[in-house]
Coordinates of C-alpha atoms in Angstrom, one line a residue:
X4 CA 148.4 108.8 156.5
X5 CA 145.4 108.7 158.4
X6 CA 145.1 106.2 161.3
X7 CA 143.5 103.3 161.3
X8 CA 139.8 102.3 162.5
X9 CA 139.3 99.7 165.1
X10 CA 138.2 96.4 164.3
X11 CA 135.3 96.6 166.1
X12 CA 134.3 99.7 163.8
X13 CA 134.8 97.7 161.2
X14 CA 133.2 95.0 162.0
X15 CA 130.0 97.0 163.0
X16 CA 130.3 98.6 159.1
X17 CA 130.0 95.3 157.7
X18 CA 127.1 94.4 159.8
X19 CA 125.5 98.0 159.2
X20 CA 126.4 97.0 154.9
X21 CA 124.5 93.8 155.2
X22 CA 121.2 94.9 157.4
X23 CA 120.6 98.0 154.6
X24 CA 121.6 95.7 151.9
X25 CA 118.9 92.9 152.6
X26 CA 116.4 95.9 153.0
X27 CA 117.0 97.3 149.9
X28 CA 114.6 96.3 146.8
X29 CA 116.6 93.8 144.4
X30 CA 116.8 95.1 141.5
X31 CA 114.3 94.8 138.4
X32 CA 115.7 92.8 135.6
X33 CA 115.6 94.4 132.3
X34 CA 114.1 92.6 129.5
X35 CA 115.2 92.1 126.6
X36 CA 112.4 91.6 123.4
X37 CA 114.9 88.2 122.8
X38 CA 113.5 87.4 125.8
X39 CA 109.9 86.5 124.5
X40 CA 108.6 83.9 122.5
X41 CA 105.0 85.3 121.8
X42 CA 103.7 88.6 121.5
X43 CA 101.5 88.1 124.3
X44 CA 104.4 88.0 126.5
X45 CA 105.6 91.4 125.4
X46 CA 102.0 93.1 126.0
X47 CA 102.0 91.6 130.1
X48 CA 105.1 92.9 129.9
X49 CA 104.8 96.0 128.5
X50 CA 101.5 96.5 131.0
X51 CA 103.7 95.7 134.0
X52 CA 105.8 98.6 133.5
X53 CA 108.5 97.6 130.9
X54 CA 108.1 100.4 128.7
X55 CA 111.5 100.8 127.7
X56 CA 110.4 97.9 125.3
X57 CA 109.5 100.7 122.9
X58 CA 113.0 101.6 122.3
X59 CA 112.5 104.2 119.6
X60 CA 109.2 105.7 121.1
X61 CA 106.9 105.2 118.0
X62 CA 104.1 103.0 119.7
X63 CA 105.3 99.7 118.8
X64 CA 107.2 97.1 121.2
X65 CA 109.6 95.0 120.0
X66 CA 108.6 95.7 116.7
X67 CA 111.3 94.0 115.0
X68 CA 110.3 90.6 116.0
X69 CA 106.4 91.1 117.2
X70 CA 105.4 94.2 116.3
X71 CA 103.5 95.2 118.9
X72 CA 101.4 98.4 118.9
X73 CA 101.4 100.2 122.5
X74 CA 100.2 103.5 121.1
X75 CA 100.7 106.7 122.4
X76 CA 98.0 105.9 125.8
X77 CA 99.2 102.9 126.6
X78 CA 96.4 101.0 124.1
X79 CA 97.9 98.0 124.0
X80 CA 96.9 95.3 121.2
X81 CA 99.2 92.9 119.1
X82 CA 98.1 94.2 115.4
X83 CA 99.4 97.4 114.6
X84 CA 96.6 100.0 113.1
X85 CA 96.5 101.0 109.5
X86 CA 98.2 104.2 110.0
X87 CA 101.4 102.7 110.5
X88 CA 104.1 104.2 108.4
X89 CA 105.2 102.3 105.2
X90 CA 102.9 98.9 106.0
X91 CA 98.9 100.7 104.8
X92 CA 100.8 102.9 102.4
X93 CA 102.8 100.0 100.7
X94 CA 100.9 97.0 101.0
X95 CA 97.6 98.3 100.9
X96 CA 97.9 100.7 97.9
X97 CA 95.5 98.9 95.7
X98 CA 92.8 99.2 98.3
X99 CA 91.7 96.9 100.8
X100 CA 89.6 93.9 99.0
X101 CA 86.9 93.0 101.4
X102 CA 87.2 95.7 103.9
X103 CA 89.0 94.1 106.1
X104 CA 89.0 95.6 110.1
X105 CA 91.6 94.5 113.4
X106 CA 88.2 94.6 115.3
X107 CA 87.0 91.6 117.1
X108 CA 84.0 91.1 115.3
X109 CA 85.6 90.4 112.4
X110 CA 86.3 87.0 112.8
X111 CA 86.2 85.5 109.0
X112 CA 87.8 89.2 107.7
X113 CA 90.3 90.2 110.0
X114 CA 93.1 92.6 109.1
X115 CA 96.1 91.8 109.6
X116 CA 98.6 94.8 108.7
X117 CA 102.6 93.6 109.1
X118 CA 106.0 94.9 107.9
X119 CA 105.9 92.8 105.3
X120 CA 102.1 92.5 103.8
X121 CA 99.0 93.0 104.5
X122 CA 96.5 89.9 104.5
X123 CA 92.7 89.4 105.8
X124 CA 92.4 86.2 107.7
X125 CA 89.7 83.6 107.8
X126 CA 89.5 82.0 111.6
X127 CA 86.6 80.0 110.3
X128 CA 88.5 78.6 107.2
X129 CA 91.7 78.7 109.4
X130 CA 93.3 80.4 106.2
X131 CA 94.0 84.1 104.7
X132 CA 91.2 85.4 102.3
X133 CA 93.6 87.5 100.7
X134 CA 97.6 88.7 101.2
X135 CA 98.7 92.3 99.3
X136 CA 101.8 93.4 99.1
X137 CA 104.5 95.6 97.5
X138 CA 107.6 93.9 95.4
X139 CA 110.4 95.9 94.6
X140 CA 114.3 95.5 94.2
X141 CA 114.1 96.5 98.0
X142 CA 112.5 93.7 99.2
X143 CA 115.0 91.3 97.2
X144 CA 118.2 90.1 99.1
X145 CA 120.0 86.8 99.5
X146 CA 119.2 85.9 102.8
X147 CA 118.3 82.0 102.9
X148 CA 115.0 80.9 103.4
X149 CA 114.0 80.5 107.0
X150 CA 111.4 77.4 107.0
X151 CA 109.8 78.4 110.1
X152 CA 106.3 77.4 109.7
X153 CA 104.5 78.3 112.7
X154 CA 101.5 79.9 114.3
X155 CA 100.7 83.3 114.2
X156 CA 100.4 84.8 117.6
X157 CA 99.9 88.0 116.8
X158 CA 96.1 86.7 116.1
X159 CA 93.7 88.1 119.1
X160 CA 92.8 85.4 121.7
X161 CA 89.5 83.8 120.4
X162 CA 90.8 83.5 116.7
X163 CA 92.4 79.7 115.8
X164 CA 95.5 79.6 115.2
X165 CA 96.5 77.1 112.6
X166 CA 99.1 74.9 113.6
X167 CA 101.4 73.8 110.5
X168 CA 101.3 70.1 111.6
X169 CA 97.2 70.5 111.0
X170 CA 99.1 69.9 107.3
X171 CA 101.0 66.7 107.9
X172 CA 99.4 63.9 105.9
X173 CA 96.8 65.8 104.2
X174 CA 98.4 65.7 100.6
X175 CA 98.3 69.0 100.4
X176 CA 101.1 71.6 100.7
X177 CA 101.7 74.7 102.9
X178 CA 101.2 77.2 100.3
X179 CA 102.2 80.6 100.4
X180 CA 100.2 83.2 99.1
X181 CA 103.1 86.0 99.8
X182 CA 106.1 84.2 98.9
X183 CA 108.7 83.7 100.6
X184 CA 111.3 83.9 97.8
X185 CA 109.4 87.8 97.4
X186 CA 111.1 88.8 101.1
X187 CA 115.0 88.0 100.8
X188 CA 116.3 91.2 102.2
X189 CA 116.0 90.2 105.6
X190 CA 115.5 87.1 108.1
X191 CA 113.0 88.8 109.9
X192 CA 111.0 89.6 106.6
X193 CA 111.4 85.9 105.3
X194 CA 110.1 85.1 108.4
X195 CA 107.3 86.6 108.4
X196 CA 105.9 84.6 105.3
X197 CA 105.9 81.3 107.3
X198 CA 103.4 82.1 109.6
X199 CA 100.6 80.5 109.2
X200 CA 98.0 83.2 108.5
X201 CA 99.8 82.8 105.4
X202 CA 99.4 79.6 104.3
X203 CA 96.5 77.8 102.3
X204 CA 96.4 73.9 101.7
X205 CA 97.8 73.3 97.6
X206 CA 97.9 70.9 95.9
X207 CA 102.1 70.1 95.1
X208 CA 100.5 70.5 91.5
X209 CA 99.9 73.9 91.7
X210 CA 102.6 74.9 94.6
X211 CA 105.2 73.4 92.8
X212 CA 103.7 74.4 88.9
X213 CA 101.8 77.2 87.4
X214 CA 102.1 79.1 90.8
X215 CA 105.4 79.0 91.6
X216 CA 106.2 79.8 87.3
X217 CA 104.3 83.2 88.0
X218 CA 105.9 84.0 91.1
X219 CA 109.7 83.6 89.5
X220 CA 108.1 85.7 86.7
X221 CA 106.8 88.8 88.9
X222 CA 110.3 88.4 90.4
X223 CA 111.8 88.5 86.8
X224 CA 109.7 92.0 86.3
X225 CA 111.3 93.2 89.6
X226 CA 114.3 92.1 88.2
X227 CA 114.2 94.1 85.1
X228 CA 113.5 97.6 86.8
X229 CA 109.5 97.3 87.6
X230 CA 107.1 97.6 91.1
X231 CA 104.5 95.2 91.4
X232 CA 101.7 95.6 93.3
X233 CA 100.1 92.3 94.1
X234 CA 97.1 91.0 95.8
X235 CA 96.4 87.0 96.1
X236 CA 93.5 85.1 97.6
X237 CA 91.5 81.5 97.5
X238 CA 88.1 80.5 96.7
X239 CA 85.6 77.9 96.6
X240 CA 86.2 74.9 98.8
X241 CA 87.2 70.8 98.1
X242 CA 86.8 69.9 101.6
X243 CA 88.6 70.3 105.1
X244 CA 92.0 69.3 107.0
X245 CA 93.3 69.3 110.3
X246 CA 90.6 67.6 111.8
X247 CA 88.1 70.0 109.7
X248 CA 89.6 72.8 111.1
X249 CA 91.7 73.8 107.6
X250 CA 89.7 74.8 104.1
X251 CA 91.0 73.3 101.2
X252 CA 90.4 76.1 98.4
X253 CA 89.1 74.7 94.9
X254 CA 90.9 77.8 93.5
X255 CA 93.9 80.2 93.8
X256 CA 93.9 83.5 92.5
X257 CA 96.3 86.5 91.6
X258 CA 96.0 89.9 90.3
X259 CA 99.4 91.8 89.5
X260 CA 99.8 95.6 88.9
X261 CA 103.3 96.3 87.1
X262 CA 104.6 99.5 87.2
X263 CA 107.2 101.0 85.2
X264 CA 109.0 102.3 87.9
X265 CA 109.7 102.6 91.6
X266 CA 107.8 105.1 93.6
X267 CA 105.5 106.8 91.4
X268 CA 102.1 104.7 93.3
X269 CA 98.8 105.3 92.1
X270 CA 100.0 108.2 90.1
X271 CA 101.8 105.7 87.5
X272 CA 98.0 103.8 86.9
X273 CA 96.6 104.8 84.1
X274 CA 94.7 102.8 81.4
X275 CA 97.6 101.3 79.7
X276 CA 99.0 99.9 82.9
X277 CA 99.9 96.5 82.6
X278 CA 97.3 93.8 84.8
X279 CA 98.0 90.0 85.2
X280 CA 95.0 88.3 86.6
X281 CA 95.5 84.3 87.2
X282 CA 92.1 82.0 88.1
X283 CA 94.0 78.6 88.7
X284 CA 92.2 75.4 90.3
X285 CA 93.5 73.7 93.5
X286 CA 94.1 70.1 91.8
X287 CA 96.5 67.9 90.1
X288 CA 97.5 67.4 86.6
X289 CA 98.6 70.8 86.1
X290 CA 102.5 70.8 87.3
X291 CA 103.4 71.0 83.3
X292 CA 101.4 73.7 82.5
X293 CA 102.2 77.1 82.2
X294 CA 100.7 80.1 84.4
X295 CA 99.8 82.0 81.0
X296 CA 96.8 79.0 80.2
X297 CA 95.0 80.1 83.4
X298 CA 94.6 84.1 82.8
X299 CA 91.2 85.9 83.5
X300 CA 90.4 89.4 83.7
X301 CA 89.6 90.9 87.2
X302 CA 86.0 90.9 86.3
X303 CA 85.7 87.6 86.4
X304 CA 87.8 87.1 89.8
X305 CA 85.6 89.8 91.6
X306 CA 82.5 88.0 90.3
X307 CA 83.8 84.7 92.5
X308 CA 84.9 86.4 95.2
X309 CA 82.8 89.3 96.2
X310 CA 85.8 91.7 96.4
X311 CA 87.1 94.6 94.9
X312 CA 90.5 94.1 94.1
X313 CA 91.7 97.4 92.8
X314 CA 89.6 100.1 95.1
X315 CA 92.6 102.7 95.2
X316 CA 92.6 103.1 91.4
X317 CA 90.2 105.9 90.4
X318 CA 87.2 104.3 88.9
X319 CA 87.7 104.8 85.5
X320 CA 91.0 103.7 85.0
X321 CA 89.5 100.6 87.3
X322 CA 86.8 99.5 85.0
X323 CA 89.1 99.5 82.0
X324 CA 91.9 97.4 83.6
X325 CA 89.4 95.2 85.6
X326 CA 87.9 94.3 81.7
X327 CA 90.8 93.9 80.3
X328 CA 92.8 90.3 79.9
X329 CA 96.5 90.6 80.2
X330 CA 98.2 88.9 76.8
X331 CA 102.1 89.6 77.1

């Protein structure tokens, strides 16, 4: 057994322990992306040095929760681009309507390209233009509906972001153009459709009638073996809320792509695919009705709007479906 150090050794190793351990640098908390409440917060973040926030190494921080692009240069901006795996590809498949860009010009047609849709938002109007997205048995689950109506921060600093109490008292109802009954697979997904990006003032006529009938229809389709490719926008305007900062639409508008089957895309389009187009106004009295009284071709909704709803269909098959009225 070895013998035993004098105290005053001892005494001097403590001392020595303490002097080193006050000069050493504390050590940098690891963050978590729990941590953050806004997306903003993971970019300084993510600038500052905590790149492990890309856990996987694809160019996106915390994507789970803000999807943050970091890209591959340390490029840092809050939308992802369009090249992102499974987001473009799914969402956007029917082209993009009005050319919609993530560039900072494009205040009143800014593109907005998330997990769960795609959407091109008005910062003038304080509402989307148009939301596009993919509906499939995968996107169906049973989680409960979140309710989390809230601003989207992912919008670059300069564009408004809506507040959902802008709402309160209005008459009108937070209306969802991408449903949230349409993303049940996850809480993150359901999420997602309560920003407010999302969200144009309805009247509870139409929230609660002829629009809501359709979507538990293209959610029947989905339930019967079918992939929908949808794209939804506004129109036209009654007035404003929120202090004039929210457009009321004076219509709501859908166009539906149904595909026989899962996973085919654009190659399953031909001229005897199936096209719902809906024209409905933004006004009361029509709770009772059914969603079938308001169909239009695509024609017609391209002539109000400007857009071209179904770019990524070769143009021949899109001239015939585009003419055609949908009477199933």
């Amino acid at each position: 057994m070895g013998k035993a150090l004098p105290q005053t050794v001892l005494l001097g190793m403590v001392l020595l322990s303490v002097v080193l351990g006050s000069c050493a640098p504390a050590k940098k908390q690891r963050l978590r992306c729990t941590d953050f409440t806004s997306s903003q917060q993971v970019i300084d973040a993510y600038r500052s040095g905590a790149k492990y926030l890309d856990s996987d190494g694809n160019g996106y921080a915390c994507e789970d929760k803000f999807n943050v692009y970091v890209g591959k240069r340390d490029t840092v901006a809050v939308v992802p681009p369009a090249a992102k795996t499974g987001t473009a590809i799914e969402h956007l498949l029917l082209g993009n309507p009005s050319r919609a860009t993530a560039t900072p010009g494009s205040v009143n047609n800014y593109l907005l390209l998330k997990p769960q849709y795609a959407l091109s938002y008005n910062a003038a109007k304080g509402i989307p233009n148009w939301a596009s997205w993919q509906l499939n048995r995968a996107w169906l689950g049973r989680t409960d509906r979140q309710n989390d109506f809230r601003p989207d921060e992912s919008l670059p600093v300069g564009l408004y972001r809506v507040n959902p109490a802008e709402y309160t008292g209005s008459g009108y109802d937070r209306g969802h153009l991408v449903p949230s009954a349409d993303r049940t697979v996850s809480g993150v997904d359901n999420s997602a459709t309560f920003l407010m990006t999302n969200m144009t003032p309805q009247s509870p006529d139409l929230n609660r009638g002829p629009w809501e009938k359709l979507e538990s229809y293209c959610r029947e389709l989905v339930g019967a073996g079918k992939e929908l490719y949808i794209v939804a926008g506004a129109s036209g305007e009654l007035g404003r809320i929120g202090g004039g900062k929210v457009s009321v639409p004076a219509r709501h508008w859908k166009v539906i792509v149904v595909l026989d089957a899962p996973g085919a895309g654009l190659a399953a389009v031909t001229g005897r695919t199936r096209v719902i187009a809906v024209d409905i106004p933004n006004g009361p009295r029509i709770k009772d009705a059914g969603w079938r009284e308001f169909r239009v071709n695509v024609d017609r909704i391209e002539a109000a709007t400007g857009y071209n709803l179904l770019s990524g269909v070769p143009e021949n098959i899109q001239a015939l479906l585009e003419s055609r009225l949908d009477n199933r």
